[in-house]
Every structure is written in C-alpha cells, then in structure tokens.
C-alpha cells in the first residue's frame, strides 16, 4: 500500500518563497541603486564646484538629526512599553472585555512592542532632520552686542537660541505625552490600571511610572512657559510685533506665575510616585488649569479692555517707540537721511541748468518695453532669445559712466523646429552667444536703441578686449543639460554662430567650438554615464558616440539654482543680472540672510513686500521675516558656471553663524576685483522690503505712529491697476549730493485703508547703488538711504495723477491719435520721477508698435510734466525746452537726434491742468498738404502690411520709415496750424 507524499507541494511553496524573496531583494537593490545614483551625482556636482563640504555638512546634519530624533522618540516609548508590560500584575482578575482584548492583541504583542517605537521614531526622525538648521545655528550662534529693551538679553539669543529651545521643548513634550498615553494604555490592557465600581485602582509600578512621566511632562511645560515670556517679544500684539503694555504688565508676569505653578505640580507628581497619594497633584493640576484661564487669559483681557483701549496712545507710547527703533534696525533703515523738501511747481527758462548731468543721463529706453525691438534687430536665429524684461547696468566708456540696458543672447530650445533631436539639444545647441548693451539715455532717429555692444560675432566696447568670452553656457534659459568637451584634435560640433545666410548643416558657413572650461562633472567612463542616464532618464547618454573620454555634463545651469544649491541658507533676489567682469559675462546674484525672531521688529511677508507690476505676488507665502540683510554677493560665470560667494556684510550675525557651519565657502570682500565692485548694485528686493516698511516707519515719533496721521504707501503702477509701481535705477544727483550717482528710486503717496488714496506725492526715496570702483573696498556711500519728505504746503501730483493728466490733455491726445493711425498702438514706458529744478520732474517715453504681426516698439515721443505743466515732443531735449520756457538750460541724452523729416514748426502751447482747450467753432477741412500726408501714410501702411505678410523684413523696414515720415509730417502741419 502506497501513501501520497506532501513534498511536491512543499517544494512548490518553498520555491515561491525563494522567488518572492529574490524579487524583493532585486527590487530593493534597484531602488537602492537609483537612490545611490541621485546622491552620487549630487556629490559629483558639488565636487566640481568645490563646494563639497556644503553637501556633506547637509548629509551629516540630516542623518545625525534623524538618528537623534528616531532614538529620542523610539527608546523612551520602547522602555515605557517594556516597563508597563513587565511590571504588570501576574495574578489579577480581569473583566471579560479585557480578556477578549488581550486575546486579540496577544498574537500581535511582539510586533506592537517593536513596531510602535519604530513607527513613531521614524516620524520623529524626519521631523528632527527637517530642523537641523535650527540646531546647527544654535550650536554656532554668535552674540550681537545689542540687547532687547525688556529683558536686557542679547538679540543673538532670539536669533539662534530661542528657536532651538522652542523646538527642543516641543519635541520632548511630544515624547513624554506619547509615553504617558502609551503607558496608560498598556497598563489598562494588562490590569495595572483597573476601573470599576466607581473606583480607580493603580498598581504601585504603574503609579510610579505614570506619576514620574506626568511630573516630567509638567516640568517641561514649566520651562516652556518660562521661555514663552521671551517669545512675547517676537509675537504680534495689537498693531506692533512685541509685547505692549498688556504683554509687559499682564502676559509676561502671568506666564512666570504659571511656570512656577507648573513646576510645583511637577514636584507633587514626583512625590506621588513615592507616597502614592494622587489628591495633591490632581488638585494642583486643577489649580494650574484655573490659573491659566484667569492669569493667562482673563487678566490680560481685563488689562486690555479697561486700561489699554481707553488710553491706548499714552499706555502704548513706550512700546510703540520700542517697535519703531527695533524695526528700523532690523530692516537696515535706521541711518536713513531725511530731508524736508519744499517742491516748486512753477517753470521758468534755464531752471534745469544746475541739473544738466541728471537730465543728460535720464533713461528713456525702458527695459520692459524694448525687448521685441532688440529681438528683431539682434536675435539672428530663432533658437536665440533675449529676456522680456531686460536689466539695467552701467559701464565706464571713454572715462565717462554710462547707464545701459543689457541682456544676454540665450538659447530658446523650443524653437529648434525640425532640428529638435537629442543630439542637437544635448551636444550641438549648447550655449548662447554674446551680450547686447544699449545706451539707456539715447535713441536713433528711428526711435531704436543705440547699441554699444551687439552682433554675432560680437562688436562693441566690451568685445574690443582680447580676453572677452562671449559664450553663455550658464543662463536663465539654458537647456536642462548639455554634454560638452572633447579630446584635442576632435572636430567641433557645438554651434557658435553662422556666417551670412547659410544653414546649420553647412560647415562652411557655421562657426563651431568645443567647450574647454571646467563646467560640470566628467562622464567619460561607463559608470558615470550609467548614473547620469538614470538621473536624466536618457539611455542616449549611455550609448551615444558624442560622449567621449573628455566629456562633461552641464546641468542646474540657471544662476539662481546654482547659488541656491551652494548657499541654501540664503534667500535670493528674484532678478539676477548679467555684467561683463574682467572679460567674462557673469551673473550677479544678491543673497539675503533673514530671521523672523528679532525682538520688537515688525513682521512682513517677503513675497507680499516685493510684489509689484513686474513681480507677481505668490498665491501662498509662508515667508514671514522681521530681519533682513544683503549679506552675500554671488557671481556665476556664464562660461564655466563657477560660483563665488562674497561676504558683503561681514558684520551680519546670521552670516557669521553660517560661515562657521560652512567654513571656507565665502570669500571676504577684499577678494572682489575692481571691475566686479563697479557692477554691484543695491538689490531690488531689499529696497522693496524697505520701502514697504518705510510707509509706516519713516517717522520717529510714537505719537504720530499711534495716530497714523502720516502713513504712506507706494503708488500703483499707472498702467497696471492693482499692482505697485516698481522702483527704478538711474544715475542722478539727489539734493545734497555733489555729483550724479547710480541709485534706485521710488515714491510715496498718502495711505488710505479704503484703497482710494490721494494721488499726491508725500515722499521720495533713493538709495545709493554705486559700490565704487576700487578693488576689495565698498564705497562708504553705498546703501545710504535718502528720503525727501515733501512740504505739504505745496501739492505735488503723484504718478497716478500725472498719468491721468497725460491721458486727458487735449494736445497730447491729438498727437497720440496721429501715432495710432492705421494698425499701430502706443506703449508707455516707465514713468520716472526726478527731483530736479527745485521740484519733481516726470518723464515717460512713448513707443509705437504695430498692433498685428511683427511688433517692433520704437520710441516716438517723450512726455514730461512739472507741476501742472505738460509737454509732449519728439525728444527729451525738445520736451524739456518746451516745458521750461523754450530753454530748460539742460539737454537730455538725445540732444543730437533728429527724427525723420522733422520740420521746424513751432511747438503748440502747453495745456495746464484744469485748462480747457479753445473752441475753434468746428473742425476745418484738411489742407492739401495734410491730405497728401494722410494719403502717404495710408499707402505706406498698406505696403508695410504686404511686406510683413510676405516675410520681407527689409521692405517692411523701408515702408515703416515712410509711414513714420508721413506721421511726422502730419505732426509738423498740425504744429504749424496750432501756432497760427
């Protein structure tokens, strides 16, 4: 008789287990290799930039804090579970319900005893790892030698220590609370704590464990309440940040009382662990709860309601003064020079003679408008592009400083068309080429920019240097990654530029190059190729013949990305700008150190403070700060991507702490070359934050602060409703200065909570943005804030009112109607405000472009206003002369420009604000000359549109000039008619 054997089934089951385990191991190894690939390629990137210690410090800190957080949570929970279980009563009668619970739990007991500590430990580890910066700043914090006005504690305590102590106490509180809850649960399940017949019975071991945990928890709460006294200095109270009258006289003493009570309760719980009586600690706990309601909430409410509110201005004066002083110090505006300015609104001949240097440098080329024109004139190929909003810089040309509008010719990888292949995107189209620079204060007779540096190959005052490097491998729109480099003698494949009208496939017309710098990790071996193939999910990297023994891979090429990675503690200005420094195009990036725990300083949202018509507000912003410094100037070389960090404000305590955390990553200012110093400018975002603060804190008097009788705001952009007017850079001489300085400016109007502010000027803010031109030395005037506080006895129109005057002026409207004949539209440039001639001069360039097809904005007219007078002429020089009695005494930078077919007709009389244009009794029939000019304009417009549709840009330009000439002829005729 035979019996069946179970071996085949067992074999199959074992095989399945082996297969399952093998698959799991393989999956785990693959996942681990992907993680390794990501980490190792990060290491290669930082190593190539010589910032390896930044990455390793982050790794070490993150791992260390994860371990500390994991063990700090897991070990106490594990010990509590073990103690509660092992010290359970062995012989005890349990309820039938608990018996059923134990039957269910017992098979999972071991898993729970180990799983719960691991589960909570992992969460605690990640939380601790996310707070490593707080711990490292505490460990490396410095003193500031400035003390708070309430406790007399160094502000370094608030910047570095207090955030750490708050985090530590919160973590320990969470650990003890979880231990207490888990101990109570285990003790209940295993009979150490029994509830029944209106009686609570606790075994001695459970009593000791629970009482000790409760005592420790309350002791931590006592310390936390004591620390909360200091936290009141960085929390809002009423209109200010920091403790006011109620905080100092009710909240802070109340927290001290509660801390003492909590400490007493903690001692009572520890006594209970020994003597076993719960009555005293429980009664004390009830007292603590009642005291927290009375002392922590009720008493401050009584003080606020019955003392402060009825006498707020007098009671809060001392604390308003604290807030004003601390806010000014924290935002770097304490040393602002305020000058009372009685502005003139009358005009007279020669009035601008003393300001000739300023008027000659007024920037009439708006970097936000002329982008399409620059693209048409300088783009050359569809795969190039320029920034929509160009940058403002300055250069010394022939010994004279010149404000310029600049932009790099970067790549546009969306315009490769049929050439959009992996080979072309990765190894052929690898870099942009050159930088264009235009005079900010000049224009051609056709209204186009005057180029100081242009072309492919480059030509101009910058490329005249034999060391000039025009290639842009690292830009704001560079490809995600490029593979460059090759052994000597290898035929180049990277396109530099094309000669003439050839195409990219014709080697006789294409100039090619090979990258020779050190710009990225080397991927010449199979292992690194595999790693980067995984990183970028591109198998071509592994198999392409373009990847050779000398290949480098360039990625993370945006200048902001590069600086953010090597200096993760900085907040960066949103607008890096290109400059040519020592022959190389470099991106200059401003870095800020910030804090939200500076005592008594006003808290603002960084994103909201910098939002304007050029920088949209963020929908969600968690970036509150109450301290900011421009502590670091960073550069990114556009050719090889090298990053350099310079300690611009080496007295900043936060920067000092980070320098201790990341040693040898920041160079002193003494290492900055003279050429680099000359291109450094005051950061836009910092200026925006400061002007936001100065809307309220331009005053020094607590009484004025309390009454809000002199509150200002930044005016809206006259052409963008609901958005603030951006600040602007100009070279100008402020009242009290000996010579024009490259500076940034903004204006203020009265604040109105209802959103309908009076459009009159109250203040004019300027900051010196010229750092000088001496190697390693910052100009003593750099960063100096100057405020012109306008005398209220004279009403000076603000930007919104001036723009309305421009729009409603009959003479201006008539000329604008001529400019929009046919399919043309008007674009207004930046409305600039200049303190010249004893008053405030407004200047706004007016551009004209086609409303369809190719849009090529060209500068046609200049609007100017002074007081209630307005002029609208072809050039700034003519407009100023027309505004100031026929001779302003100072020319604009466009003095020598003669617009096409410009006649000698007289300038029509200006219309003052509120004047009514004369009624001539009807519109006369056009003269023969006017009719001819209209006919010429119509014919030129039709021919221009035909050329545009045919793609003939040469003919388009010819007809555009004819159209311009016809329009100018109309203006001449109208001017003559007005004069008659």
PDB file of N, CA and C in Angstrom, residues 552-604:
ATOM      1  N   UNK A 552      31.993  66.463 -20.395  1.00  0.00           N
ATOM      2  CA  UNK A 552      31.438  66.990 -19.150  1.00  0.00           C
ATOM      3  C   UNK A 552      29.941  67.172 -19.349  1.00  0.00           C
ATOM      4  N   UNK A 553      29.192  67.014 -18.293  1.00  0.00           N
ATOM      5  CA  UNK A 553      27.750  67.236 -18.372  1.00  0.00           C
ATOM      6  C   UNK A 553      27.409  68.486 -17.561  1.00  0.00           C
ATOM      7  N   UNK A 554      26.770  69.442 -18.219  1.00  0.00           N
ATOM      8  CA  UNK A 554      26.401  70.716 -17.599  1.00  0.00           C
ATOM      9  C   UNK A 554      24.920  70.687 -17.273  1.00  0.00           C
ATOM     10  N   UNK A 555      24.570  70.903 -16.026  1.00  0.00           N
ATOM     11  CA  UNK A 555      23.155  70.954 -15.625  1.00  0.00           C
ATOM     12  C   UNK A 555      23.003  71.831 -14.397  1.00  0.00           C
ATOM     13  N   UNK A 556      21.732  72.068 -14.003  1.00  0.00           N
ATOM     14  CA  UNK A 556      21.444  73.075 -12.970  1.00  0.00           C
ATOM     15  C   UNK A 556      22.152  74.373 -13.345  1.00  0.00           C
ATOM     16  N   UNK A 557      21.776  74.924 -14.483  1.00  0.00           N
ATOM     17  CA  UNK A 557      22.553  76.000 -15.089  1.00  0.00           C
ATOM     18  C   UNK A 557      21.993  77.394 -14.827  1.00  0.00           C
ATOM     19  N   UNK A 558      20.764  77.467 -14.360  1.00  0.00           N
ATOM     20  CA  UNK A 558      20.200  78.765 -14.019  1.00  0.00           C
ATOM     21  C   UNK A 558      20.988  79.360 -12.851  1.00  0.00           C
ATOM     22  N   UNK A 559      21.406  80.622 -12.929  1.00  0.00           N
ATOM     23  CA  UNK A 559      22.251  81.190 -11.865  1.00  0.00           C
ATOM     24  C   UNK A 559      21.606  81.139 -10.484  1.00  0.00           C
ATOM     25  N   UNK A 560      20.296  81.347 -10.399  1.00  0.00           N
ATOM     26  CA  UNK A 560      19.640  81.282  -9.094  1.00  0.00           C
ATOM     27  C   UNK A 560      19.707  79.869  -8.524  1.00  0.00           C
ATOM     28  N   UNK A 561      19.517  78.865  -9.387  1.00  0.00           N
ATOM     29  CA  UNK A 561      19.579  77.478  -8.927  1.00  0.00           C
ATOM     30  C   UNK A 561      20.959  77.143  -8.397  1.00  0.00           C
ATOM     31  N   UNK A 562      21.993  77.566  -9.113  1.00  0.00           N
ATOM     32  CA  UNK A 562      23.359  77.246  -8.701  1.00  0.00           C
ATOM     33  C   UNK A 562      23.703  77.893  -7.351  1.00  0.00           C
ATOM     34  N   UNK A 563      23.352  79.161  -7.197  1.00  0.00           N
ATOM     35  CA  UNK A 563      23.667  79.833  -5.943  1.00  0.00           C
ATOM     36  C   UNK A 563      22.842  79.247  -4.798  1.00  0.00           C
ATOM     37  N   UNK A 564      21.591  78.935  -5.060  1.00  0.00           N
ATOM     38  CA  UNK A 564      20.739  78.374  -4.009  1.00  0.00           C
ATOM     39  C   UNK A 564      21.264  77.033  -3.522  1.00  0.00           C
ATOM     40  N   UNK A 565      21.832  76.234  -4.414  1.00  0.00           N
ATOM     41  CA  UNK A 565      22.338  74.921  -4.017  1.00  0.00           C
ATOM     42  C   UNK A 565      23.614  75.050  -3.175  1.00  0.00           C
ATOM     43  N   UNK A 566      24.490  75.955  -3.521  1.00  0.00           N
ATOM     44  CA  UNK A 566      25.747  76.064  -2.768  1.00  0.00           C
ATOM     45  C   UNK A 566      25.599  76.945  -1.525  1.00  0.00           C
ATOM     46  N   UNK A 567      24.526  77.727  -1.465  1.00  0.00           N
ATOM     47  CA  UNK A 567      24.270  78.572  -0.287  1.00  0.00           C
ATOM     48  C   UNK A 567      22.798  78.440   0.105  1.00  0.00           C
ATOM     49  N   UNK A 568      22.388  77.267   0.611  1.00  0.00           N
ATOM     50  CA  UNK A 568      20.955  77.009   0.862  1.00  0.00           C
ATOM     51  C   UNK A 568      20.364  77.866   1.975  1.00  0.00           C
ATOM     52  N   UNK A 569      21.182  78.565   2.722  1.00  0.00           N
ATOM     53  CA  UNK A 569      20.695  79.392   3.826  1.00  0.00           C
ATOM     54  C   UNK A 569      20.287  80.786   3.364  1.00  0.00           C
ATOM     55  N   UNK A 570      20.509  81.101   2.094  1.00  0.00           N
ATOM     56  CA  UNK A 570      20.205  82.441   1.591  1.00  0.00           C
ATOM     57  C   UNK A 570      18.851  82.498   0.917  1.00  0.00           C
ATOM     58  N   UNK A 571      18.176  83.614   1.056  1.00  0.00           N
ATOM     59  CA  UNK A 571      17.057  83.949   0.185  1.00  0.00           C
ATOM     60  C   UNK A 571      17.636  84.841  -0.909  1.00  0.00           C
ATOM     61  N   UNK A 572      17.234  84.590  -2.161  1.00  0.00           N
ATOM     62  CA  UNK A 572      17.882  85.258  -3.281  1.00  0.00           C
ATOM     63  C   UNK A 572      16.975  86.298  -3.917  1.00  0.00           C
ATOM     64  N   UNK A 573      17.592  87.381  -4.359  1.00  0.00           N
ATOM     65  CA  UNK A 573      16.870  88.383  -5.154  1.00  0.00           C
ATOM     66  C   UNK A 573      16.353  87.714  -6.416  1.00  0.00           C
ATOM     67  N   UNK A 574      15.122  88.031  -6.788  1.00  0.00           N
ATOM     68  CA  UNK A 574      14.489  87.317  -7.910  1.00  0.00           C
ATOM     69  C   UNK A 574      15.103  87.660  -9.257  1.00  0.00           C
ATOM     70  N   UNK A 575      15.921  88.714  -9.302  1.00  0.00           N
ATOM     71  CA  UNK A 575      16.402  89.198 -10.597  1.00  0.00           C
ATOM     72  C   UNK A 575      17.929  89.214 -10.672  1.00  0.00           C
ATOM     73  N   UNK A 576      18.563  88.079 -11.034  1.00  0.00           N
ATOM     74  CA  UNK A 576      19.998  88.128 -11.309  1.00  0.00           C
ATOM     75  C   UNK A 576      20.240  88.922 -12.589  1.00  0.00           C
ATOM     76  N   UNK A 577      21.357  89.601 -12.679  1.00  0.00           N
ATOM     77  CA  UNK A 577      21.605  90.423 -13.864  1.00  0.00           C
ATOM     78  C   UNK A 577      23.004  90.141 -14.401  1.00  0.00           C
ATOM     79  N   UNK A 578      23.162  90.213 -15.736  1.00  0.00           N
ATOM     80  CA  UNK A 578      24.468  89.906 -16.334  1.00  0.00           C
ATOM     81  C   UNK A 578      25.340  91.153 -16.445  1.00  0.00           C
ATOM     82  N   UNK A 579      26.614  90.968 -16.204  1.00  0.00           N
ATOM     83  CA  UNK A 579      27.606  92.025 -16.400  1.00  0.00           C
ATOM     84  C   UNK A 579      28.860  91.405 -16.995  1.00  0.00           C
ATOM     85  N   UNK A 580      29.611  92.219 -17.681  1.00  0.00           N
ATOM     86  CA  UNK A 580      30.911  91.762 -18.181  1.00  0.00           C
ATOM     87  C   UNK A 580      31.956  92.209 -17.166  1.00  0.00           C
ATOM     88  N   UNK A 581      32.566  91.237 -16.513  1.00  0.00           N
ATOM     89  CA  UNK A 581      33.535  91.493 -15.451  1.00  0.00           C
ATOM     90  C   UNK A 581      34.850  90.819 -15.810  1.00  0.00           C
ATOM     91  N   UNK A 582      35.887  91.603 -15.955  1.00  0.00           N
ATOM     92  CA  UNK A 582      37.214  91.074 -16.280  1.00  0.00           C
ATOM     93  C   UNK A 582      37.173  90.167 -17.505  1.00  0.00           C
ATOM     94  N   UNK A 583      36.394  90.572 -18.509  1.00  0.00           N
ATOM     95  CA  UNK A 583      36.368  89.863 -19.784  1.00  0.00           C
ATOM     96  C   UNK A 583      35.364  88.738 -19.880  1.00  0.00           C
ATOM     97  N   UNK A 584      34.719  88.359 -18.788  1.00  0.00           N
ATOM     98  CA  UNK A 584      33.735  87.281 -18.798  1.00  0.00           C
ATOM     99  C   UNK A 584      32.352  87.816 -18.476  1.00  0.00           C
ATOM    100  N   UNK A 585      31.346  87.246 -19.125  1.00  0.00           N
ATOM    101  CA  UNK A 585      29.971  87.535 -18.735  1.00  0.00           C
ATOM    102  C   UNK A 585      29.700  86.773 -17.442  1.00  0.00           C
ATOM    103  N   UNK A 586      29.289  87.478 -16.410  1.00  0.00           N
ATOM    104  CA  UNK A 586      28.943  86.833 -15.147  1.00  0.00           C
ATOM    105  C   UNK A 586      27.548  87.288 -14.726  1.00  0.00           C
ATOM    106  N   UNK A 587      26.862  86.392 -14.025  1.00  0.00           N
ATOM    107  CA  UNK A 587      25.584  86.738 -13.411  1.00  0.00           C
ATOM    108  C   UNK A 587      25.863  87.163 -11.980  1.00  0.00           C
ATOM    109  N   UNK A 588      25.319  88.304 -11.600  1.00  0.00           N
ATOM    110  CA  UNK A 588      25.475  88.793 -10.232  1.00  0.00           C
ATOM    111  C   UNK A 588      24.155  88.567  -9.494  1.00  0.00           C
ATOM    112  N   UNK A 589      24.249  87.878  -8.366  1.00  0.00           N
ATOM    113  CA  UNK A 589      23.065  87.488  -7.597  1.00  0.00           C
ATOM    114  C   UNK A 589      23.204  88.020  -6.178  1.00  0.00           C
ATOM    115  N   UNK A 590      22.155  88.652  -5.686  1.00  0.00           N
ATOM    116  CA  UNK A 590      22.146  89.152  -4.311  1.00  0.00           C
ATOM    117  C   UNK A 590      21.519  88.124  -3.388  1.00  0.00           C
ATOM    118  N   UNK A 591      22.207  87.838  -2.283  1.00  0.00           N
ATOM    119  CA  UNK A 591      21.704  86.882  -1.303  1.00  0.00           C
ATOM    120  C   UNK A 591      21.403  87.562   0.019  1.00  0.00           C
ATOM    121  N   UNK A 592      20.287  87.153   0.651  1.00  0.00           N
ATOM    122  CA  UNK A 592      19.849  87.760   1.903  1.00  0.00           C
ATOM    123  C   UNK A 592      19.834  86.721   3.026  1.00  0.00           C
ATOM    124  N   UNK A 593      20.264  87.133   4.197  1.00  0.00           N
ATOM    125  CA  UNK A 593      20.002  86.356   5.399  1.00  0.00           C
ATOM    126  C   UNK A 593      18.811  87.000   6.094  1.00  0.00           C
ATOM    127  N   UNK A 594      17.909  86.163   6.597  1.00  0.00           N
ATOM    128  CA  UNK A 594      16.684  86.664   7.209  1.00  0.00           C
ATOM    129  C   UNK A 594      16.400  85.924   8.510  1.00  0.00           C
ATOM    130  N   UNK A 595      15.520  86.507   9.293  1.00  0.00           N
ATOM    131  CA  UNK A 595      15.043  85.861  10.515  1.00  0.00           C
ATOM    132  C   UNK A 595      13.642  86.369  10.795  1.00  0.00           C
ATOM    133  N   UNK A 596      12.890  85.610  11.560  1.00  0.00           N
ATOM    134  CA  UNK A 596      11.554  86.058  11.970  1.00  0.00           C
ATOM    135  C   UNK A 596      11.478  86.214  13.483  1.00  0.00           C
ATOM    136  N   UNK A 597      12.642  86.239  14.153  1.00  0.00           N
ATOM    137  CA  UNK A 597      12.650  86.280  15.619  1.00  0.00           C
ATOM    138  C   UNK A 597      13.482  87.432  16.168  1.00  0.00           C
ATOM    139  N   UNK A 598      13.514  88.545  15.482  1.00  0.00           N
ATOM    140  CA  UNK A 598      14.200  89.721  16.012  1.00  0.00           C
ATOM    141  C   UNK A 598      13.221  90.453  16.932  1.00  0.00           C
ATOM    142  N   UNK A 599      13.591  90.701  18.202  1.00  0.00           N
ATOM    143  CA  UNK A 599      12.620  91.250  19.159  1.00  0.00           C
ATOM    144  C   UNK A 599      12.124  92.639  18.788  1.00  0.00           C
ATOM    145  N   UNK A 600      10.812  92.780  18.853  1.00  0.00           N
ATOM    146  CA  UNK A 600      10.088  94.034  18.657  1.00  0.00           C
ATOM    147  C   UNK A 600      10.088  94.548  17.215  1.00  0.00           C
ATOM    148  N   UNK A 601      10.566  93.781  16.270  1.00  0.00           N
ATOM    149  CA  UNK A 601      10.585  94.244  14.886  1.00  0.00           C
ATOM    150  C   UNK A 601       9.320  93.798  14.148  1.00  0.00           C
ATOM    151  N   UNK A 602       8.809  94.673  13.314  1.00  0.00           N
ATOM    152  CA  UNK A 602       7.601  94.401  12.538  1.00  0.00           C
ATOM    153  C   UNK A 602       7.802  93.216  11.603  1.00  0.00           C
ATOM    154  N   UNK A 603       6.832  92.326  11.562  1.00  0.00           N
ATOM    155  CA  UNK A 603       6.894  91.147  10.700  1.00  0.00           C
ATOM    156  C   UNK A 603       6.164  91.414   9.388  1.00  0.00           C
ATOM    157  N   UNK A 604       6.794  91.046   8.267  1.00  0.00           N
ATOM    158  CA  UNK A 604       6.164  91.203   6.956  1.00  0.00           C
ATOM    159  C   UNK A 604       6.328  89.904   6.173  1.00  0.00           C
TER     160      UNK A 604
END
